[in-house]
Coordinates of C-alpha atoms and ligand atoms in Angstrom, one line a residue:
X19 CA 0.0 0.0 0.0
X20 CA 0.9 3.6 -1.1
X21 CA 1.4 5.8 2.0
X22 CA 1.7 9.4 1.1
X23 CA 4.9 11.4 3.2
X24 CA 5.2 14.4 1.4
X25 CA 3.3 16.8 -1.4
X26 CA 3.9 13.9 -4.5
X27 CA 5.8 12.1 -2.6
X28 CA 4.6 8.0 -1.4
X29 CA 6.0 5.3 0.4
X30 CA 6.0 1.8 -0.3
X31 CA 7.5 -0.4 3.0
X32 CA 8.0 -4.2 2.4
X33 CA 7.7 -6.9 4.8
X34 CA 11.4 -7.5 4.3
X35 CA 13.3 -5.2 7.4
X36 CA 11.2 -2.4 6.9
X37 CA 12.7 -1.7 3.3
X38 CA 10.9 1.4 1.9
X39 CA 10.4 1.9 -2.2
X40 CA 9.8 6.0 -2.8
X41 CA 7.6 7.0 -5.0
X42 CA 8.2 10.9 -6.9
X43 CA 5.9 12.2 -8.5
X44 CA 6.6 13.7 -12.5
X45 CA 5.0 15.4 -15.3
X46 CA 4.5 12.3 -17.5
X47 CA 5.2 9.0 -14.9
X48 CA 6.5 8.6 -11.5
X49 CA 9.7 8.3 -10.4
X50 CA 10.6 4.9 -8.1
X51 CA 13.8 4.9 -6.0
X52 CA 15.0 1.1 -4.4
X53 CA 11.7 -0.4 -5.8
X54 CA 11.0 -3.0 -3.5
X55 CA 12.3 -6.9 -2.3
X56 CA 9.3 -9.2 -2.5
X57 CA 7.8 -10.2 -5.4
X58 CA 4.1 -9.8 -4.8
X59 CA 5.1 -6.2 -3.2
X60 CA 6.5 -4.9 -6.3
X61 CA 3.4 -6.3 -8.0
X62 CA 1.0 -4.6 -5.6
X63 CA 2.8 -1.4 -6.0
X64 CA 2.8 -1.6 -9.5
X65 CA -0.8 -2.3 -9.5
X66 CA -1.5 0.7 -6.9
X67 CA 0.4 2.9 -9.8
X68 CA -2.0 1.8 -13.0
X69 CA -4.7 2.3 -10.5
X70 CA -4.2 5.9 -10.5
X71 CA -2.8 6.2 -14.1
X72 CA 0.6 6.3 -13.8
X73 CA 3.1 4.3 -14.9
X74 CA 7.0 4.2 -13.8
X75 CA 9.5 6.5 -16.3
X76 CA 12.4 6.0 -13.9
X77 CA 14.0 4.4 -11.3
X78 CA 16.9 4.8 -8.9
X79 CA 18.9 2.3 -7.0
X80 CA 20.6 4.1 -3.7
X81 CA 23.3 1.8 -3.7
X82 CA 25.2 -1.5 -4.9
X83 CA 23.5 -4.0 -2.0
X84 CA 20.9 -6.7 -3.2
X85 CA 18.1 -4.9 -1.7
X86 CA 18.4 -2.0 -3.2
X87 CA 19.2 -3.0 -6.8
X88 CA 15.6 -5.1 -7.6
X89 CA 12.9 -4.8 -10.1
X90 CA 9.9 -6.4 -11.4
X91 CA 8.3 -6.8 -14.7
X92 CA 5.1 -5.6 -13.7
X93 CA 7.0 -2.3 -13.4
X94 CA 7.6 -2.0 -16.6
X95 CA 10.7 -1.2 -18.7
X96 CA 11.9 2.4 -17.4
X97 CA 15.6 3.3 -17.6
X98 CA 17.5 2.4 -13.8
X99 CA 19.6 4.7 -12.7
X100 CA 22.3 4.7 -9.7
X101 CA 25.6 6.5 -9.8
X102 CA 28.6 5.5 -11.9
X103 CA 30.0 4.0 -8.9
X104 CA 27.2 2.4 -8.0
X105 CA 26.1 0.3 -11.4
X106 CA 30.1 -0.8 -11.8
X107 CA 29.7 -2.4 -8.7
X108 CA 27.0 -4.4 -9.1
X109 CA 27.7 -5.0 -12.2
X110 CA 31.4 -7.0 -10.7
X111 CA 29.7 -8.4 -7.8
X112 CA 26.8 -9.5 -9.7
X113 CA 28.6 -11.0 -12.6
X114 CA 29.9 -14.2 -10.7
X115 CA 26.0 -14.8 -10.2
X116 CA 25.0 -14.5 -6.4
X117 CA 24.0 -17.2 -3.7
X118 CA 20.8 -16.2 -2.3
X119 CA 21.1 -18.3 0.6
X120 CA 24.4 -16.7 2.2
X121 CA 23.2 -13.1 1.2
X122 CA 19.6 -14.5 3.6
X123 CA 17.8 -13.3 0.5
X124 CA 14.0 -14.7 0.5
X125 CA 13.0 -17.6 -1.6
X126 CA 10.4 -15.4 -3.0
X127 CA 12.3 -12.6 -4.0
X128 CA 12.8 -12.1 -8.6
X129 CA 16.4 -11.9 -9.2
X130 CA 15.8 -12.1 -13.0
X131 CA 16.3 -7.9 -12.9
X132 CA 18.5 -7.4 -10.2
X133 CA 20.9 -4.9 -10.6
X134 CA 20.3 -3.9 -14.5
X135 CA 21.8 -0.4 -13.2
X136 CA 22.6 2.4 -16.0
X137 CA 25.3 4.5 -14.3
X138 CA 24.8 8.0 -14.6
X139 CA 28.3 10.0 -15.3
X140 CA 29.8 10.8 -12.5
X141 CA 29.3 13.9 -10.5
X142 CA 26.1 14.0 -12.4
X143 CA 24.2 16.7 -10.1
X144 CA 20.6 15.5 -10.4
X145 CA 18.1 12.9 -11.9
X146 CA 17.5 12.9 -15.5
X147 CA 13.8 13.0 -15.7
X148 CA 10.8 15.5 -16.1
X149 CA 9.8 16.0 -12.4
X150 CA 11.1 17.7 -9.7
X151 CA 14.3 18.4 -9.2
X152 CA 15.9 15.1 -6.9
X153 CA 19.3 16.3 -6.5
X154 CA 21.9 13.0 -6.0
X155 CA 24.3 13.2 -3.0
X156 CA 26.8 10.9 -3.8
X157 CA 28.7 9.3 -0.7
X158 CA 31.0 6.7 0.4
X159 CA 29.3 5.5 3.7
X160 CA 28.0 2.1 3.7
X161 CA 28.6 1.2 0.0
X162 CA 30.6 1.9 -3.0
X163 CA 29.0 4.8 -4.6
X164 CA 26.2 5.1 -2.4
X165 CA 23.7 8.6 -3.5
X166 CA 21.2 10.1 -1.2
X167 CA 18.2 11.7 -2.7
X168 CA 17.2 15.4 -2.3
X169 CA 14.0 16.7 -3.7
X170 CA 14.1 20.2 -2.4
X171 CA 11.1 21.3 -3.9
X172 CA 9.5 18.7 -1.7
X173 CA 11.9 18.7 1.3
X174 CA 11.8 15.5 1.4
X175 CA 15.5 13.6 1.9
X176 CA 15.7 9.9 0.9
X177 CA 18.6 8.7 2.7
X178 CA 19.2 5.0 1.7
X179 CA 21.0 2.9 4.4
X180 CA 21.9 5.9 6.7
X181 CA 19.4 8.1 9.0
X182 CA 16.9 4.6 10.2
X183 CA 16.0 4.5 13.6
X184 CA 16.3 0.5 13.7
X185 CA 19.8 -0.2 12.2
X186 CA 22.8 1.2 13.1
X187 CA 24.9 3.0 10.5
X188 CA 26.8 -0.3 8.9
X189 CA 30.6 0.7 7.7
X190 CA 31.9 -0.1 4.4
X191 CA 34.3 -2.3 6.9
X192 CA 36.4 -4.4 3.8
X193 CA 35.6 -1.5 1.1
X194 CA 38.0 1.4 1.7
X195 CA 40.7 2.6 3.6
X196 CA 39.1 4.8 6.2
X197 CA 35.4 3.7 6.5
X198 CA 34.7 5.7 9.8
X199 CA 35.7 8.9 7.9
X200 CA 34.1 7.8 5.0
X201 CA 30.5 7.8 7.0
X202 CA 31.2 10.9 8.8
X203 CA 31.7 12.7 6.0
X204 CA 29.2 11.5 4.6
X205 CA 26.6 12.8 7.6
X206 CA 28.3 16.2 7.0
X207 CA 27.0 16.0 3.5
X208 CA 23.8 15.3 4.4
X209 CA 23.9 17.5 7.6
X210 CA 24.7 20.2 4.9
X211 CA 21.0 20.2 3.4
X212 CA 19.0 19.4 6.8
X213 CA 18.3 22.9 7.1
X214 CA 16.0 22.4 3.6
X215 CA 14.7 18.7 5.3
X216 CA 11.1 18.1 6.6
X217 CA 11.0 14.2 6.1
X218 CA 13.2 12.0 5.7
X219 CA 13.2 8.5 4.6
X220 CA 15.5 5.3 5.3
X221 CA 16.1 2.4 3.5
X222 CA 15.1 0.6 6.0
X223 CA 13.1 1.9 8.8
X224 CA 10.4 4.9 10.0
X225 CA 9.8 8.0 7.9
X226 CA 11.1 10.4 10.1
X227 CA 9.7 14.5 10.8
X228 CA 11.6 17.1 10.7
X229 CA 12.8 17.0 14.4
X230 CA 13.9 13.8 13.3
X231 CA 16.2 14.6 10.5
X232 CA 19.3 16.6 12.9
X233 CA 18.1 14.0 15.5
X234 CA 19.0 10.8 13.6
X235 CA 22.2 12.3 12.0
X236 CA 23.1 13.4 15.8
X237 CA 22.7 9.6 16.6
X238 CA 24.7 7.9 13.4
X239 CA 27.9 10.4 14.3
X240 CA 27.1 9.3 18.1
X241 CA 27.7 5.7 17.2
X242 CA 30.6 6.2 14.5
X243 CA 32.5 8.0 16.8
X244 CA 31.9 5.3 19.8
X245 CA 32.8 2.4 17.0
X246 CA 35.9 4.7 16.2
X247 CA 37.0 5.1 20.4
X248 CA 36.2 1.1 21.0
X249 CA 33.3 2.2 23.2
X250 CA 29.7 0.6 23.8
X251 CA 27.6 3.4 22.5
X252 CA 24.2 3.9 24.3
X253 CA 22.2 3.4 21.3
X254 CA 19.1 2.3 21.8
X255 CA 19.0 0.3 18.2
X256 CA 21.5 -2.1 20.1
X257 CA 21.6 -4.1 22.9
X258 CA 18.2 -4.9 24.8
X259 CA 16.4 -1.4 23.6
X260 CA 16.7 -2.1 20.2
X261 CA 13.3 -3.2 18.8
X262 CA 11.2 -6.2 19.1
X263 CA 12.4 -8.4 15.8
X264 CA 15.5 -6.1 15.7
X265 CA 17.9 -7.7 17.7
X266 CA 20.4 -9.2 15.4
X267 CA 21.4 -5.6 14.7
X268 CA 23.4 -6.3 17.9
X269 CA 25.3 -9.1 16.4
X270 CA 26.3 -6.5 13.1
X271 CA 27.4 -4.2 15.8
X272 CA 29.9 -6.3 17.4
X273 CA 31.2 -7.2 14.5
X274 CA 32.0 -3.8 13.6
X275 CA 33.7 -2.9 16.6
X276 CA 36.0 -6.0 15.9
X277 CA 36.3 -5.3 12.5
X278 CA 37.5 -1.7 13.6
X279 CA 40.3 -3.0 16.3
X280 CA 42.0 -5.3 14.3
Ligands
ZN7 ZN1 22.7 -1.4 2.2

């Protein structure tokens, strides 16, 4: 089901650890950024789109992880865009073919269309489509090549796997050479436009108000820096505050900090 956040702006949250697909709003079609994971989800979304005569023109994958990087036929044939970075990646990780079962990837989910990503050039400033502006924030937190979304005209910020109030911000720990400066740069960049932010959206998670947008970047630099120091951060997406059905984000967590002190 469609859940409208913003003026021409929707949500779509899967089953699947509270992944959300975003929906934009255009002149001729909508715009549909990390469509979905299950297949009958995408299906129902797709069908919730004809319903009200639109039809998909573009997509956007976030960045170069499995659950991000999905399509479905019903959604038609739309050009899928990520950042240069981003559709290189997949493409190398991808080409080896993938095993569903060590990535914990549902029986259910289509993998026929995973990751047919068409990189935009790089430093490319915003989405080529006829909408609003989405303005691409490229980063190297979490992923190779990883873009949070802007659409200002909306103030709306669609954050991909930073900003959720269930998972703790998850380092690109074998990716580069500084990963914890990596993701604190990275909430600079996006601590750059919060002034401009009234929702914001994780990947995975709860749409968020605008007291939550400073909030939530507070908390991911909170926990960075307590990963960076060796500490226990009080966090309450970790440990026995995290949420019911949530609780293996404490296992990730522990593996980051010894990840980091090796
Ligand atoms: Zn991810």
């Amino acid at each position: 089901m469609l859940r409208q956040v913003a003026q021409g702006v929707w949500v779509h949250e899967s089953e699947f650890c509270q992944s959300n697909a975003v929906v934009v709003l255009g002149r001729d079609g909508v715009l549909l950024i990390d469509a979905g994971i299950h297949g009958d989800e995408m299906t129902c979304l797709a069908n919730d789109l004809s319903d009200v005569g639109q039809a998909v023109v573009a997509g956007f994958s976030t960045h170069p992880h499995w659950d991000h990087l999905l399509w479905h036929a019903s959604l038609g044939g739309a050009p899928r865009y990520g950042t240069a970075l981003c559709a290189t990646t997949a493409r190398d990780r991808l080409a080896g073919g993938i095993d569903p079962v060590r990535l914990g990837i549902p029986e259910d989910v289509p993998l026929e269309l995973l990751g047919n990503i068409t990189g935009l050039p790089e430093a490319t400033a915003r989405i080529p489509w006829d909408g609003p502006v989405v303005r691409i924030l490229e980063h190297q937190a979490h992923a190779p090549g990883h873009a949070a979304l802007l659409i200002e005209e909306h103030r709306v910020l669609v954050a991909g796997d930073m900003l959720s109030d269930v998972l703790i911000p998850m380092l690109d720990v074998n990716g580069t050479v500084d990963p914890v400066e990596d993701y604190l740069a990275a909430l600079r960049l996006l601590e750059s436009v919060a002034g401009g932010v009234d929702i914001v959206v994780p990947g995975h998670g709860s749409v968020g108000g605008s007291d939550q947008v400073q909030a939530r970047i507070d908390q991911d630099r909170a926990y960075v820096l307590a990963l960076r120091n060796g500490q226990v951060p009080a966090d309450p997406r970790v440990g026995p505050s995290a949420k019911p059905g949530w609780e293996w984000v404490s296992d990730v967590h522990e593996g980051q900090l010894q990840r980091l002190a090796q």
